[in-house]
XYZ file of C-alpha atoms in Angstrom:
161
model
C 107.919 57.400 63.893
C 109.616 59.994 62.999
C 109.347 63.660 63.427
C 108.882 66.018 60.694
C 112.344 67.741 61.112
C 113.677 63.718 60.688
C 111.250 63.370 57.308
C 113.382 63.335 54.326
C 114.223 61.768 50.755
C 116.110 58.731 50.626
C 120.007 58.697 50.153
C 121.267 59.369 46.687
C 124.418 57.599 45.184
C 127.365 60.059 45.034
C 127.825 59.758 41.775
C 123.614 61.230 41.289
C 124.515 63.953 43.654
C 127.524 65.214 41.873
C 126.197 64.817 38.021
C 122.510 66.988 39.365
C 124.954 69.259 40.303
C 127.693 69.321 37.251
C 124.223 69.559 35.061
C 122.789 72.536 36.865
C 126.039 74.543 36.868
C 126.421 73.608 32.921
C 122.805 74.571 32.360
C 123.148 77.886 33.944
C 126.879 78.690 32.724
C 125.330 77.688 28.740
C 122.265 80.593 29.421
C 124.603 82.832 30.644
C 127.124 82.429 27.868
C 123.953 83.179 25.540
C 123.188 85.704 27.126
C 126.509 87.044 27.263
C 126.717 86.294 23.045
C 123.591 87.931 22.430
C 123.797 90.800 25.405
C 120.472 89.851 26.559
C 119.438 88.723 29.989
C 119.020 85.281 29.900
C 119.330 83.875 33.370
C 117.066 84.996 36.504
C 117.054 83.665 39.970
C 114.125 81.256 39.403
C 115.702 79.197 37.172
C 118.096 77.929 39.694
C 115.464 76.426 41.493
C 114.304 75.211 37.855
C 117.709 73.287 37.377
C 117.442 71.691 41.403
C 114.245 69.832 39.648
C 115.567 69.170 36.461
C 118.681 67.734 37.080
C 118.086 66.274 40.569
C 114.629 65.196 40.101
C 113.822 64.797 36.492
C 111.296 62.297 36.842
C 109.081 64.270 38.750
C 105.693 65.877 37.583
C 106.733 69.155 37.978
C 109.638 68.743 36.454
C 108.498 67.685 33.190
C 108.967 70.284 30.143
C 105.241 71.548 29.810
C 105.155 72.231 33.681
C 109.014 73.795 33.558
C 107.955 76.058 30.156
C 104.157 76.504 30.597
C 104.687 77.506 34.506
C 107.392 80.474 33.899
C 105.402 82.074 31.197
C 102.109 81.402 32.842
C 103.676 82.996 36.117
C 105.679 85.299 34.040
C 102.364 86.861 32.482
C 100.490 87.342 36.102
C 103.889 89.083 36.504
C 103.872 91.812 33.638
C 99.756 91.969 33.882
C 99.931 92.940 38.008
C 102.592 95.195 36.920
C 100.838 97.222 34.230
C 98.181 97.261 36.654
C 99.801 98.057 39.814
C 102.940 99.331 39.102
C 104.859 99.609 42.609
C 102.324 98.818 44.599
C 103.265 97.107 48.081
C 100.305 94.660 46.982
C 101.678 93.940 43.156
C 104.365 90.907 44.182
C 101.876 89.418 47.056
C 98.460 89.463 43.825
C 101.263 88.657 41.215
C 102.399 85.382 43.416
C 98.872 84.277 44.014
C 97.677 84.714 40.488
C 100.803 82.432 39.000
C 99.975 79.954 41.552
C 96.534 79.957 41.016
C 96.868 80.182 37.328
C 99.872 77.527 36.708
C 97.301 74.837 39.048
C 94.061 76.179 36.629
C 96.123 75.463 33.447
C 98.107 72.037 34.902
C 101.408 73.673 34.479
C 102.445 74.128 37.875
C 106.238 74.682 38.736
C 107.398 75.538 42.275
C 110.530 77.936 40.897
C 107.858 80.030 38.619
C 105.913 81.527 41.271
C 109.072 83.505 41.937
C 108.503 85.288 38.680
C 106.513 87.981 39.440
C 108.641 89.002 42.687
C 111.402 89.281 39.802
C 109.029 91.402 37.043
C 107.663 94.012 39.791
C 111.382 94.206 41.458
C 112.801 95.110 37.855
C 109.704 97.042 36.330
C 110.756 95.111 32.772
C 108.846 95.704 29.626
C 106.365 92.811 27.907
C 109.400 91.758 25.836
C 110.775 89.758 29.035
C 107.899 87.367 28.599
C 109.694 86.034 25.885
C 113.603 86.769 26.690
C 114.140 85.360 29.401
C 110.649 83.786 30.792
C 109.764 81.661 27.618
C 113.596 80.940 26.118
C 115.328 80.423 29.016
C 113.200 77.739 30.554
C 112.936 76.303 26.753
C 116.717 76.180 26.483
C 117.155 74.789 30.069
C 114.229 72.106 29.188
C 116.875 71.465 26.024
C 119.716 70.808 28.162
C 118.490 68.713 30.341
C 117.186 66.279 27.549
C 120.649 66.255 25.873
C 122.371 65.687 29.498
C 120.232 63.264 30.971
C 120.679 61.210 27.399
C 124.831 61.901 27.609
C 124.892 60.288 31.068
C 122.028 57.388 30.649
C 119.639 58.745 32.255
C 115.720 59.470 31.546
C 114.299 62.857 30.457
C 111.417 64.315 30.002
C 110.149 61.190 32.017
C 107.928 58.529 29.853
C 105.401 57.905 32.164
């Protein structure tokens, strides 16, 4: 029996490794360019982790559009609510993350990268508009880009199962 540290995913083919990295890079580049053109913040750190799921494991349940978009919106909402109730409090990030996890699970839109949204929100202290751009619009764009990219490379996204 292998130890905990020896348990790993099966070795991917080299082309899959390259295509996943290229897909994630292109998606973040496109969001960044869109943000520059519109003079808006379009990229936040959790989107990098979302790209790992969207481009490396697109068939995973937590990579599906409802989870990606819904998870980010629900977690973002948890962050702005906690910020409104506990601005500048040390407890805010912990409560925001806990509320985000529970809400995503209850609504069946769990997306692990979105769990970082409350931390980002409590650090930046943005207004409620942050829920629209970048929290909702960013993941919508990522899902569209992942769908197009996977079609282009002959893959499938979203999952049919």
